[in-house]
Short mmCIF file of C-alpha atoms in Angstrom, two decimals:
data_model
loop_
_atom_site.label_atom_id
_atom_site.label_comp_id
_atom_site.label_asym_id
_atom_site.label_seq_id
_atom_site.Cartn_x
_atom_site.Cartn_y
_atom_site.Cartn_z
CA MET K 969 0.00 0.00 0.00
CA GLU K 970 2.89 2.40 0.78
CA GLU K 971 4.10 2.12 -2.83
CA SER K 972 0.67 3.13 -4.17
CA VAL K 973 0.70 6.43 -2.23
CA SER K 974 1.95 9.37 -4.28
CA PRO K 975 5.20 11.08 -3.19
CA SER K 976 3.34 14.32 -2.40
CA LYS K 977 0.95 12.48 -0.06
CA ARG K 978 3.87 10.76 1.68
CA ILE K 979 5.58 14.13 2.18
CA TRP K 980 2.36 15.70 3.48
CA GLY K 981 1.85 12.75 5.83
CA ARG K 982 5.33 13.17 7.31
CA PHE K 983 4.79 16.93 7.60
CA LYS K 984 1.47 16.46 9.45
CA ARG K 985 3.14 14.29 12.06
CA ASN K 986 5.30 17.26 13.06
CA LYS K 987 2.80 19.14 15.26
CA PRO K 988 4.95 22.27 15.84
CA ALA K 989 5.44 22.62 12.06
CA VAL K 990 1.68 22.32 11.48
CA GLY K 991 1.14 24.94 14.18
CA GLY K 992 3.61 27.23 12.43
CA LEU K 993 1.81 26.72 9.11
CA ILE K 994 -1.58 27.51 10.69
CA PHE K 995 -0.15 30.68 12.28
CA ILE K 996 1.30 31.79 8.92
CA LEU K 997 -2.02 31.11 7.15
CA LEU K 998 -3.83 33.13 9.83
CA LEU K 999 -1.43 36.03 9.28
CA LEU K 1000 -1.93 35.71 5.53
CA VAL K 1001 -5.73 35.93 5.87
CA MET K 1002 -5.46 38.95 8.19
CA GLY K 1003 -2.99 40.62 5.83
CA LEU K 1004 -5.25 40.05 2.82
CA LEU K 1005 -8.37 41.35 4.58
CA GLY K 1006 -6.38 44.35 5.78
CA TYR K 1007 -8.57 47.40 6.26
CA LEU K 1008 -11.75 45.32 6.38
CA ILE K 1009 -10.83 44.07 9.87
CA THR K 1010 -8.91 47.06 11.28
CA PRO K 1011 -10.72 49.33 13.76
CA ASP K 1012 -9.15 52.33 11.99
CA GLN K 1013 -9.96 51.95 8.30
CA THR K 1014 -8.33 55.17 7.10
CA PRO K 1015 -5.30 54.83 4.76
CA MET K 1016 -2.29 53.50 6.73
CA ALA K 1017 -4.42 53.61 9.93
CA ASN K 1018 -3.11 57.13 10.45
CA THR K 1019 -6.00 58.77 12.32
CA MET K 1020 -4.37 60.80 15.08
CA HIS K 1021 -5.85 61.99 18.36
CA LEU K 1022 -2.89 63.56 20.13
CA GLN K 1023 -4.90 63.84 23.35
CA LEU K 1024 -5.05 60.03 23.43
CA SER K 1025 -1.33 59.34 23.11
CA ASN K 1026 -0.01 56.23 24.89
CA LYS K 1027 -3.33 55.05 26.30
CA LYS K 1028 -3.41 51.59 27.86
CA PRO K 1029 -4.97 48.60 26.08
CA GLY K 1030 -8.73 48.31 26.53
CA ARG K 1031 -9.42 52.04 27.11
CA SER K 1032 -12.71 53.34 25.72
CA PHE K 1033 -13.46 56.95 24.83
CA GLN K 1034 -16.51 58.85 23.71
CA PHE K 1035 -16.19 60.93 20.55
CA LEU K 1036 -18.18 63.82 19.11
CA ILE K 1037 -18.23 64.41 15.35
CA ILE K 1038 -17.50 68.09 14.81
CA SER K 1039 -17.28 68.30 11.00
CA GLN K 1040 -17.87 66.29 7.85
CA ASN K 1041 -15.26 65.75 5.16
CA PRO K 1042 -16.53 67.60 2.04
CA ALA K 1043 -14.20 65.60 -0.24
CA PHE K 1044 -15.36 62.22 1.13
CA ARG K 1045 -15.84 59.53 -1.53
CA LYS K 1046 -17.08 56.05 -0.64
CA VAL K 1047 -14.86 53.45 -2.30
CA ASN K 1048 -15.78 49.95 -3.44
CA PHE K 1049 -15.12 46.75 -1.47
CA LEU K 1050 -11.83 45.83 -3.16
CA GLU K 1051 -10.39 49.34 -3.01
CA LYS K 1052 -11.30 49.59 0.65
CA MET K 1053 -9.65 46.23 1.39
CA LEU K 1054 -6.41 47.25 -0.34
CA TYR K 1055 -6.10 50.96 0.37
CA GLY K 1056 -8.58 51.82 3.10
CA GLN K 1057 -11.38 54.36 3.25
CA GLU K 1058 -10.75 58.06 3.73
CA ALA K 1059 -12.33 59.42 6.93
CA GLU K 1060 -15.88 60.68 6.48
CA PHE K 1061 -15.68 63.08 9.39
CA LYS K 1062 -13.45 64.69 12.01
CA SER K 1063 -14.12 63.98 15.66
CA ILE K 1064 -12.75 64.84 19.09
CA PRO K 1065 -12.73 62.80 22.33
CA ILE K 1066 -14.96 64.17 25.08
CA THR K 1067 -15.41 63.39 28.76
CA GLY K 1068 -19.06 64.40 28.96
CA TYR K 1069 -21.83 66.60 27.64
CA ARG K 1070 -25.04 68.29 28.70
CA ILE K 1071 -27.88 69.99 26.88
CA SER K 1072 -29.10 73.42 27.89
CA GLY K 1073 -31.86 74.78 25.70
CA ASN K 1074 -30.62 74.62 22.13
CA GLN K 1075 -26.97 74.41 23.20
CA LEU K 1076 -24.82 71.30 23.54
CA TRP K 1077 -22.15 71.86 26.17
CA ILE K 1078 -19.16 69.52 25.96
CA LYS K 1079 -15.91 68.95 27.80
CA GLU K 1080 -13.12 67.90 25.47
CA TYR K 1081 -10.78 65.21 26.77
CA ILE K 1082 -7.26 66.65 27.20
CA GLY K 1083 -5.78 64.13 29.64
CA ASP K 1084 -6.54 61.93 32.61
CA ASP K 1085 -5.31 64.49 35.13
CA GLU K 1086 -6.65 67.62 33.44
CA GLU K 1087 -10.12 68.96 32.77
CA ALA K 1088 -10.99 71.24 29.89
CA ALA K 1089 -13.39 74.15 30.10
CA GLU K 1090 -16.84 73.65 28.65
CA SER K 1091 -17.56 74.73 25.09
CA SER K 1092 -20.92 74.91 23.35
CA ILE K 1093 -22.38 73.85 20.02
CA LEU K 1094 -25.69 75.10 18.63
CA LEU K 1095 -28.13 72.20 18.33
CA PRO K 1096 -30.71 71.78 15.55
CA ALA K 1097 -34.38 71.48 16.40
CA LYS K 1098 -34.32 67.65 16.54
CA HIS K 1099 -31.32 67.35 18.81
CA GLN K 1100 -32.06 63.74 19.81
CA SER K 1101 -31.29 62.46 16.31
CA TYR K 1102 -28.32 64.83 16.16
CA LEU K 1103 -26.76 63.24 19.24
CA LYS K 1104 -27.41 59.74 17.94
CA GLN K 1105 -25.64 60.57 14.66
CA HIS K 1106 -22.73 62.57 16.10
CA LEU K 1107 -21.79 60.68 19.26
CA TYR K 1108 -20.03 57.34 19.23
CA GLN K 1109 -17.79 55.22 21.46
CA GLN K 1110 -14.50 53.59 20.45
CA THR K 1111 -12.41 51.03 22.32
CA PHE K 1112 -8.68 50.79 21.69
CA TRP K 1113 -8.13 47.09 22.35
CA LEU K 1114 -4.32 47.29 22.23
CA GLY K 1115 -4.06 50.92 23.25
CA THR K 1116 -2.71 53.87 21.26
CA ASP K 1117 0.77 54.96 20.22
CA GLY K 1118 2.48 58.30 20.84
CA TYR K 1119 0.38 59.98 18.17
CA GLY K 1120 -2.93 58.63 19.47
CA ARG K 1121 -3.26 56.10 16.63
CA ASP K 1122 -4.92 52.71 17.15
CA LEU K 1123 -2.13 50.18 17.79
CA LEU K 1124 -4.16 47.12 16.77
CA SER K 1125 -4.88 48.58 13.32
CA ARG K 1126 -1.22 49.35 12.71
CA LEU K 1127 -0.13 45.88 13.86
CA ILE K 1128 -2.54 44.27 11.39
CA LEU K 1129 -1.34 46.47 8.53
CA GLY K 1130 2.26 45.65 9.50
CA ILE K 1131 1.52 42.04 8.52
CA ARG K 1132 1.22 43.16 4.91
CA VAL K 1133 4.63 44.81 4.92
CA SER K 1134 6.45 41.85 6.49
CA LEU K 1135 4.79 39.11 4.41
CA SER K 1136 4.97 41.00 1.12
CA VAL K 1137 8.65 41.84 1.63
CA GLY K 1138 9.35 38.24 2.63
CA LEU K 1139 7.50 36.80 -0.38
CA LEU K 1140 8.93 39.09 -3.06
CA ALA K 1141 12.43 38.98 -1.59
CA VAL K 1142 12.31 35.18 -1.61
CA LEU K 1143 11.07 35.17 -5.22
CA ILE K 1144 13.97 37.43 -6.24
CA SER K 1145 16.53 35.39 -4.30
CA MET K 1146 15.12 32.12 -5.67
CA SER K 1147 15.25 33.39 -9.25
CA ILE K 1148 18.87 34.49 -8.95
CA GLY K 1149 19.98 31.57 -6.79
CA LEU K 1150 18.36 28.87 -8.94
CA SER K 1151 19.73 30.35 -12.17
CA LEU K 1152 23.32 30.89 -11.03
CA GLY K 1153 23.48 27.72 -8.92
CA ALA K 1154 22.12 25.54 -11.71
CA MET K 1155 24.56 26.99 -14.27
CA ALA K 1156 27.54 26.62 -11.93
CA GLY K 1157 26.68 23.05 -10.98
CA TYR K 1158 25.79 21.85 -14.47
CA PHE K 1159 28.49 23.49 -16.61
CA GLY K 1160 31.34 23.53 -14.07
CA GLY K 1161 34.72 24.85 -15.20
CA LEU K 1162 35.02 28.60 -15.72
CA THR K 1163 31.30 29.19 -15.13
CA ASP K 1164 31.49 27.42 -11.77
CA SER K 1165 34.61 29.36 -10.79
CA ALA K 1166 33.05 32.73 -11.66
CA VAL K 1167 29.78 32.02 -9.84
CA SER K 1168 31.62 30.57 -6.82
CA TRP K 1169 33.83 33.67 -6.64
CA LEU K 1170 30.74 35.92 -6.69
CA MET K 1171 29.05 33.80 -4.02
CA ASN K 1172 32.12 33.97 -1.78
CA VAL K 1173 32.31 37.75 -2.15
CA ILE K 1174 28.63 38.22 -1.25
CA TRP K 1175 28.89 35.59 1.50
CA SER K 1176 31.76 37.47 3.16
CA LEU K 1177 29.65 40.63 3.60
CA PRO K 1178 27.31 40.97 6.62
CA SER K 1179 23.74 40.73 5.35
CA LEU K 1180 22.46 43.85 7.08
CA LEU K 1181 25.38 45.98 5.89
CA LEU K 1182 24.88 44.68 2.34
CA VAL K 1183 21.16 45.50 2.47
CA ILE K 1184 21.93 49.00 3.79
CA ALA K 1185 24.45 49.56 0.99
CA ILE K 1186 21.92 48.45 -1.65
CA SER K 1187 19.27 50.66 -0.02
CA PHE K 1188 21.62 53.64 -0.24
CA ALA K 1189 22.06 52.93 -3.95
CA LEU K 1190 18.33 52.45 -4.65
CA GLY K 1191 16.99 55.02 -2.19
CA LYS K 1192 14.63 54.74 0.76
CA GLY K 1193 11.19 53.29 0.18
CA PHE K 1194 8.88 50.32 0.32
CA TRP K 1195 9.58 48.80 -3.10
CA GLN K 1196 13.33 49.21 -2.76
CA ILE K 1197 13.26 46.84 0.25
CA PHE K 1198 12.17 43.93 -1.96
CA ILE K 1199 15.18 44.29 -4.23
CA ALA K 1200 17.65 45.02 -1.43
CA VAL K 1201 16.64 42.01 0.68
CA GLY K 1202 16.31 39.72 -2.35
CA LEU K 1203 19.80 40.62 -3.62
CA SER K 1204 21.30 39.82 -0.22
CA THR K 1205 19.72 36.38 0.36
CA TRP K 1206 20.31 34.51 -2.92
CA VAL K 1207 23.71 33.03 -1.94
CA ASP K 1208 22.24 30.30 0.29
CA VAL K 1209 19.94 29.18 -2.53
CA SER K 1210 22.74 29.25 -5.09
CA ARG K 1211 25.13 27.20 -2.92
CA LEU K 1212 22.46 24.59 -2.27
CA VAL K 1213 21.36 24.32 -5.90
CA ARG K 1214 24.96 24.14 -7.13
CA GLY K 1215 25.70 21.18 -4.86
CA GLN K 1216 22.49 19.37 -5.75
CA VAL K 1217 22.95 19.86 -9.50
CA MET K 1218 26.56 18.64 -9.33
CA ALA K 1219 25.34 15.47 -7.59
CA LEU K 1220 22.50 14.83 -10.05
CA LYS K 1221 24.03 15.77 -13.40
CA GLU K 1222 25.79 12.40 -13.64
CA ALA K 1223 22.65 10.43 -12.79
CA GLU K 1224 21.38 7.89 -15.34
CA PHE K 1225 18.16 9.75 -16.14
CA VAL K 1226 20.16 12.90 -16.94
CA GLU K 1227 22.58 10.92 -19.12
CA ALA K 1228 19.58 9.42 -20.91
CA ALA K 1229 18.13 12.89 -21.52
CA ARG K 1230 21.45 14.03 -23.00
CA ALA K 1231 21.62 10.92 -25.21
CA LEU K 1232 18.13 11.73 -26.54
CA GLY K 1233 19.40 15.18 -27.54
CA PHE K 1234 17.30 17.23 -25.14
CA PRO K 1235 18.50 20.85 -24.80
CA THR K 1236 20.27 21.92 -21.62
CA PHE K 1237 17.40 24.18 -20.54
CA ARG K 1238 14.94 21.28 -20.67
CA ILE K 1239 17.30 18.94 -18.80
CA LEU K 1240 17.70 21.51 -16.03
CA THR K 1241 14.06 22.58 -15.74
CA ARG K 1242 12.30 19.28 -16.41
CA HIS K 1243 14.69 16.66 -15.02
CA ILE K 1244 17.11 18.12 -12.46
CA LEU K 1245 15.39 21.02 -10.69
CA PRO K 1246 12.13 19.12 -9.90
CA ASN K 1247 14.25 16.50 -8.12
CA ILE K 1248 15.72 19.11 -5.74
CA ALA K 1249 12.41 20.82 -4.92
CA GLY K 1250 12.52 19.57 -1.31
CA PRO K 1251 15.79 21.23 -0.24
CA VAL K 1252 14.88 24.38 -2.19
CA LEU K 1253 11.53 24.69 -0.36
CA VAL K 1254 13.29 24.22 2.98
CA ILE K 1255 15.78 27.01 2.33
CA ALA K 1256 13.03 29.22 0.88
CA SER K 1257 11.14 28.94 4.19
CA ALA K 1258 14.29 29.82 6.14
CA ASN K 1259 15.01 32.74 3.80
CA PHE K 1260 11.46 34.02 4.31
CA ALA K 1261 12.20 34.36 8.03
CA SER K 1262 15.56 36.01 7.29
CA ALA K 1263 13.89 38.48 4.90
CA ILE K 1264 11.37 39.51 7.58
CA LEU K 1265 14.18 40.10 10.08
CA LEU K 1266 16.16 42.13 7.53
CA GLU K 1267 13.10 44.24 6.67
CA THR K 1268 12.35 44.99 10.31
CA GLY K 1269 16.01 45.86 10.88
CA LEU K 1270 15.95 48.20 7.90
CA SER K 1271 12.74 49.88 9.07
CA PHE K 1272 14.17 50.27 12.57
CA LEU K 1273 17.22 52.00 11.10
CA GLY K 1274 15.07 54.23 8.90
CA PHE K 1275 15.86 52.65 5.51
CA GLY K 1276 12.71 50.55 5.15
CA ALA K 1277 9.03 51.44 5.00
CA GLN K 1278 8.70 55.18 5.55
CA PRO K 1279 6.18 56.85 7.91
CA PRO K 1280 3.24 56.89 8.11
CA MET K 1281 3.26 53.36 6.62
CA ALA K 1282 2.73 50.79 9.37
CA SER K 1283 5.78 48.53 9.75
CA TRP K 1284 6.67 46.39 12.76
CA GLY K 1285 10.29 47.56 12.65
CA GLY K 1286 9.20 51.17 12.32
CA MET K 1287 6.79 50.78 15.26
CA ILE K 1288 9.65 49.53 17.45
CA LYS K 1289 11.79 52.47 16.34
CA GLU K 1290 9.03 54.95 17.24
CA ASN K 1291 8.35 53.40 20.64
CA TYR K 1292 11.50 51.71 21.96
CA GLY K 1293 12.06 54.66 24.30
CA TYR K 1294 8.92 53.63 26.22
CA ILE K 1295 10.42 50.25 27.21
CA VAL K 1296 11.83 51.78 30.41
CA MET K 1297 8.56 53.66 31.05
CA ASP K 1298 5.02 52.51 31.73
CA ALA K 1299 4.17 51.97 28.03
CA ALA K 1300 6.59 49.15 27.16
CA TYR K 1301 3.81 47.31 25.31
CA LEU K 1302 4.16 49.82 22.44
CA ALA K 1303 7.50 48.23 21.50
CA ILE K 1304 6.89 44.74 22.94
CA LEU K 1305 3.78 44.00 20.86
CA PRO K 1306 5.40 44.55 17.41
CA GLY K 1307 8.51 42.78 18.73
CA MET K 1308 6.39 39.78 19.72
CA ALA K 1309 4.73 39.83 16.30
CA ILE K 1310 8.16 39.68 14.62
CA MET K 1311 9.37 36.92 16.94
CA LEU K 1312 6.29 34.72 16.50
CA THR K 1313 6.26 35.14 12.72
CA VAL K 1314 9.95 34.28 12.33
CA TYR K 1315 9.53 31.36 14.75
CA ALA K 1316 6.57 30.04 12.74
CA PHE K 1317 8.59 30.11 9.51
CA ASN K 1318 11.51 28.37 11.21
CA LEU K 1319 9.18 25.66 12.56
CA MET K 1320 7.77 25.18 9.07
CA ALA K 1321 11.30 24.95 7.62
CA ILE K 1322 12.17 22.23 10.13
CA GLY K 1323 8.95 20.40 9.29
CA LEU K 1324 9.67 20.58 5.56
CA SER K 1325 13.22 19.37 6.20
CA ASP K 1326 11.88 16.31 8.01
CA ALA K 1327 9.13 15.74 5.42
CA PHE K 1328 11.55 15.85 2.48
CA LYS K 1329 14.23 14.08 4.56
CA VAL K 1330 16.79 16.83 4.02
CA LYS K 1331 19.66 16.34 6.44
CA SER K 1332 21.86 19.28 5.53
CA PRO K 1333 22.26 21.75 2.66
CA GLY K 1334 23.21 19.77 -0.39
CA THR K 1335 22.35 16.35 1.06
CA LEU K 1336 19.26 14.24 0.43
CA VAL K 1337 18.52 10.94 2.15
#
């Protein structure tokens, strides 16, 4: 019966037996769903979750505040479902937090919230004739489940949007590194000789440079920005893939099925893409998972240093940079929460890489059993 089971089912069966790896996969899928839904599930649905209430800076998780709408946005345009999911919805109104209100005749007297230990003087607003409906439409309550940052922005919304930055940088950086690594590694391993020497020399040069310094240097050359991170991180992580693929191709190019393909006159491109590379998919997937975690760490490091995603874009590394000073104060959660998000995401990818390594029976880079 074991022989009748397809290789993919055997691999999946071995992967499922590794409970931590399955847990890591579930966590990654949950992050992926949250990242895709984006603004649809964030409490603050404005672009980049950048609604500021400076009076509410550094409020503890779970605090609720009452708000009064004081003006409508004349340029407000309701966007469709897809546009809202991807880019958010511009605020329809401007509001202020208040501590209380009272009605006297046709006047609404309010006390604006300016701090826990301070009390603002009352100010009045002229009410329309039907003031009951006015209050229902202009008063609302909001709970900040994870608190607010130094600018009074909702921390939960920015954490959710930070998922997009980390996963998108990880995915595109891995695609770039895989494209370069597979191409150069396959050529070096298959052709050998001068080609192998040139590629190996390039790999050794890149390998000798610290990854973060290399990424910073590439970022200086390309400029600061979100899209530049993909290229910078991808160009710094291809060496691992190339070394692995080179070793695997060198081991397989003398195999009988490759010799048979050559004897039949198949072109080199077909031999590499149809006969050799599919047989090293296991080790490549393992190192791709590990590189995904490395790319997330590099991106957060870049954002922390100011070379990555630029404000007001929500990035976990950028959030730590903005709030690390509060670690020694009573608002350490502002830096701890994005730090925990980074740690758990990288840990999940590492667990999945270990699970894939066991499922494909990869013992070490360049070795299959």
